[in-house]
Amino acid sequence: MESFAEYILSEKDFGKKIEIMSYLKNKINIFFDNSVIFKTFIVNMFIDTMDIQVDKNKVITAMLLCGCKKINNAQDMEKIKNYAKDGADFLAKLGFSKEFCLICEQHNRYSNSLPRKKEADILELADQFGGMLLDRPERIAFPIEEALILLESRNLKNCNNVYLNKFKEFVNIAKEVNVA
């Protein structure tokens, strides 16, 4: 019998991956909502538009799952700092490889895990930028230009994200074709 990891990674159709995630959310109560789907679309468009040489299926699957242990209470800083590591540990139990789990753990920088995987840098960009483009209970969404400035000058200040410049280029391309 195949593991959950093998099952979802073998599914190449994005819509079916979403169905699998919805089922998993209902079955074991992981974090999965429209924000995850939105951020995954950003990943997909970024990889395609900029011709990023990564395993696209793996990165898309990682974006769908990297926040599986995220909590809605943004006030508990300890849980915020640990959810990516907790999620990676959970994903290992579902049969995902050590490398896949590390990519998911590194989508934020709280675990200080080094060396960083390049795929994690893609997740980090989509997660942070996508999050700024969405309304939250405590604030309205940022305009695209402001989100991009904040991403670079605040969120990733003094961080080396190997795809940051390509991502800025991608956002400008997307704005030109009215995708963003």
PDB file of N, CA and C in Angstrom, residues 67-104:
ATOM      1  N   GLY A  67       2.218  24.528   5.534  1.00  0.00           N
ATOM      2  CA  GLY A  67       1.556  25.169   6.667  1.00  0.00           C
ATOM      3  C   GLY A  67       0.531  24.290   7.345  1.00  0.00           C
ATOM      4  N   CYS A  68       0.649  22.987   7.169  1.00  0.00           N
ATOM      5  CA  CYS A  68      -0.389  22.063   7.665  1.00  0.00           C
ATOM      6  C   CYS A  68      -0.616  22.151   9.172  1.00  0.00           C
ATOM      7  N   LYS A  69       0.358  22.591   9.926  1.00  0.00           N
ATOM      8  CA  LYS A  69       0.204  22.715  11.378  1.00  0.00           C
ATOM      9  C   LYS A  69       0.107  24.170  11.829  1.00  0.00           C
ATOM     10  N   LYS A  70      -0.132  25.054  10.874  1.00  0.00           N
ATOM     11  CA  LYS A  70      -0.308  26.478  11.178  1.00  0.00           C
ATOM     12  C   LYS A  70      -1.549  26.658  12.046  1.00  0.00           C
ATOM     13  N   ILE A  71      -1.496  27.679  12.875  1.00  0.00           N
ATOM     14  CA  ILE A  71      -2.640  27.970  13.744  1.00  0.00           C
ATOM     15  C   ILE A  71      -3.247  29.307  13.337  1.00  0.00           C
ATOM     16  N   ASN A  72      -4.504  29.491  13.659  1.00  0.00           N
ATOM     17  CA  ASN A  72      -5.175  30.746  13.326  1.00  0.00           C
ATOM     18  C   ASN A  72      -4.918  31.844  14.346  1.00  0.00           C
ATOM     19  N   ASN A  73      -4.450  31.485  15.546  1.00  0.00           N
ATOM     20  CA  ASN A  73      -4.213  32.468  16.604  1.00  0.00           C
ATOM     21  C   ASN A  73      -2.831  33.086  16.428  1.00  0.00           C
ATOM     22  N   ALA A  74      -2.803  34.253  15.819  1.00  0.00           N
ATOM     23  CA  ALA A  74      -1.526  34.916  15.551  1.00  0.00           C
ATOM     24  C   ALA A  74      -0.899  35.509  16.811  1.00  0.00           C
ATOM     25  N   GLN A  75      -1.515  35.350  17.954  1.00  0.00           N
ATOM     26  CA  GLN A  75      -0.988  35.919  19.194  1.00  0.00           C
ATOM     27  C   GLN A  75       0.008  34.988  19.901  1.00  0.00           C
ATOM     28  N   ASP A  76      -0.061  33.701  19.649  1.00  0.00           N
ATOM     29  CA  ASP A  76       0.808  32.733  20.318  1.00  0.00           C
ATOM     30  C   ASP A  76       2.118  32.608  19.544  1.00  0.00           C
ATOM     31  N   MET A  77       3.100  33.426  19.908  1.00  0.00           N
ATOM     32  CA  MET A  77       4.365  33.492  19.173  1.00  0.00           C
ATOM     33  C   MET A  77       5.119  32.171  19.194  1.00  0.00           C
ATOM     34  N   GLU A  78       5.039  31.444  20.284  1.00  0.00           N
ATOM     35  CA  GLU A  78       5.743  30.157  20.371  1.00  0.00           C
ATOM     36  C   GLU A  78       5.204  29.174  19.332  1.00  0.00           C
ATOM     37  N   LYS A  79       3.885  29.130  19.175  1.00  0.00           N
ATOM     38  CA  LYS A  79       3.281  28.242  18.185  1.00  0.00           C
ATOM     39  C   LYS A  79       3.591  28.708  16.772  1.00  0.00           C
ATOM     40  N   ILE A  80       3.639  30.012  16.574  1.00  0.00           N
ATOM     41  CA  ILE A  80       3.989  30.548  15.259  1.00  0.00           C
ATOM     42  C   ILE A  80       5.411  30.128  14.885  1.00  0.00           C
ATOM     43  N   LYS A  81       6.314  30.206  15.838  1.00  0.00           N
ATOM     44  CA  LYS A  81       7.712  29.854  15.579  1.00  0.00           C
ATOM     45  C   LYS A  81       7.909  28.357  15.355  1.00  0.00           C
ATOM     46  N   ASN A  82       6.997  27.533  15.879  1.00  0.00           N
ATOM     47  CA  ASN A  82       7.187  26.080  15.798  1.00  0.00           C
ATOM     48  C   ASN A  82       6.334  25.365  14.766  1.00  0.00           C
ATOM     49  N   TYR A  83       5.342  26.052  14.167  1.00  0.00           N
ATOM     50  CA  TYR A  83       4.416  25.313  13.317  1.00  0.00           C
ATOM     51  C   TYR A  83       5.077  24.688  12.088  1.00  0.00           C
ATOM     52  N   ALA A  84       6.076  25.328  11.506  1.00  0.00           N
ATOM     53  CA  ALA A  84       6.736  24.761  10.328  1.00  0.00           C
ATOM     54  C   ALA A  84       7.507  23.495  10.694  1.00  0.00           C
ATOM     55  N   LYS A  85       8.214  23.525  11.813  1.00  0.00           N
ATOM     56  CA  LYS A  85       8.947  22.338  12.277  1.00  0.00           C
ATOM     57  C   LYS A  85       7.968  21.239  12.669  1.00  0.00           C
ATOM     58  N   ASP A  86       6.895  21.595  13.376  1.00  0.00           N
ATOM     59  CA  ASP A  86       5.873  20.603  13.742  1.00  0.00           C
ATOM     60  C   ASP A  86       5.246  19.996  12.496  1.00  0.00           C
ATOM     61  N   GLY A  87       4.995  20.835  11.497  1.00  0.00           N
ATOM     62  CA  GLY A  87       4.437  20.351  10.242  1.00  0.00           C
ATOM     63  C   GLY A  87       5.381  19.407   9.527  1.00  0.00           C
ATOM     64  N   ALA A  88       6.667  19.740   9.506  1.00  0.00           N
ATOM     65  CA  ALA A  88       7.660  18.871   8.864  1.00  0.00           C
ATOM     66  C   ALA A  88       7.722  17.517   9.564  1.00  0.00           C
ATOM     67  N   ASP A  89       7.658  17.521  10.883  1.00  0.00           N
ATOM     68  CA  ASP A  89       7.653  16.254  11.639  1.00  0.00           C
ATOM     69  C   ASP A  89       6.404  15.435  11.308  1.00  0.00           C
ATOM     70  N   PHE A  90       5.272  16.112  11.206  1.00  0.00           N
ATOM     71  CA  PHE A  90       4.017  15.449  10.854  1.00  0.00           C
ATOM     72  C   PHE A  90       4.096  14.855   9.437  1.00  0.00           C
ATOM     73  N   LEU A  91       4.650  15.617   8.499  1.00  0.00           N
ATOM     74  CA  LEU A  91       4.756  15.141   7.116  1.00  0.00           C
ATOM     75  C   LEU A  91       5.672  13.927   7.004  1.00  0.00           C
ATOM     76  N   ALA A  92       6.694  13.885   7.832  1.00  0.00           N
ATOM     77  CA  ALA A  92       7.575  12.707   7.841  1.00  0.00           C
ATOM     78  C   ALA A  92       6.781  11.455   8.211  1.00  0.00           C
ATOM     79  N   LYS A  93       5.842  11.598   9.129  1.00  0.00           N
ATOM     80  CA  LYS A  93       5.003  10.462   9.532  1.00  0.00           C
ATOM     81  C   LYS A  93       4.063  10.023   8.420  1.00  0.00           C
ATOM     82  N   LEU A  94       3.792  10.925   7.475  1.00  0.00           N
ATOM     83  CA  LEU A  94       2.936  10.581   6.340  1.00  0.00           C
ATOM     84  C   LEU A  94       3.729   9.991   5.174  1.00  0.00           C
ATOM     85  N   GLY A  95       5.044   9.839   5.373  1.00  0.00           N
ATOM     86  CA  GLY A  95       5.867   9.175   4.369  1.00  0.00           C
ATOM     87  C   GLY A  95       6.675  10.085   3.469  1.00  0.00           C
ATOM     88  N   PHE A  96       6.684  11.394   3.744  1.00  0.00           N
ATOM     89  CA  PHE A  96       7.469  12.294   2.918  1.00  0.00           C
ATOM     90  C   PHE A  96       8.950  12.160   3.247  1.00  0.00           C
ATOM     91  N   SER A  97       9.772  12.394   2.233  1.00  0.00           N
ATOM     92  CA  SER A  97      11.227  12.269   2.390  1.00  0.00           C
ATOM     93  C   SER A  97      11.758  13.347   3.325  1.00  0.00           C
ATOM     94  N   LYS A  98      12.947  13.107   3.821  1.00  0.00           N
ATOM     95  CA  LYS A  98      13.608  14.078   4.687  1.00  0.00           C
ATOM     96  C   LYS A  98      13.804  15.399   3.949  1.00  0.00           C
ATOM     97  N   GLU A  99      14.163  15.335   2.671  1.00  0.00           N
ATOM     98  CA  GLU A  99      14.372  16.544   1.873  1.00  0.00           C
ATOM     99  C   GLU A  99      13.066  17.334   1.730  1.00  0.00           C
ATOM    100  N   PHE A 100      11.959  16.657   1.424  1.00  0.00           N
ATOM    101  CA  PHE A 100      10.665  17.317   1.283  1.00  0.00           C
ATOM    102  C   PHE A 100      10.279  17.999   2.594  1.00  0.00           C
ATOM    103  N   CYS A 101      10.447  17.289   3.690  1.00  0.00           N
ATOM    104  CA  CYS A 101      10.105  17.849   5.005  1.00  0.00           C
ATOM    105  C   CYS A 101      10.967  19.061   5.335  1.00  0.00           C
ATOM    106  N   LEU A 102      12.238  19.013   4.948  1.00  0.00           N
ATOM    107  CA  LEU A 102      13.137  20.148   5.181  1.00  0.00           C
ATOM    108  C   LEU A 102      12.700  21.366   4.374  1.00  0.00           C
ATOM    109  N   ILE A 103      12.297  21.153   3.133  1.00  0.00           N
ATOM    110  CA  ILE A 103      11.788  22.251   2.307  1.00  0.00           C
ATOM    111  C   ILE A 103      10.596  22.900   3.000  1.00  0.00           C
ATOM    112  N   CYS A 104       9.692  22.088   3.503  1.00  0.00           N
ATOM    113  CA  CYS A 104       8.503  22.613   4.187  1.00  0.00           C
ATOM    114  C   CYS A 104       8.885  23.342   5.472  1.00  0.00           C
TER     115      CYS A 104
END
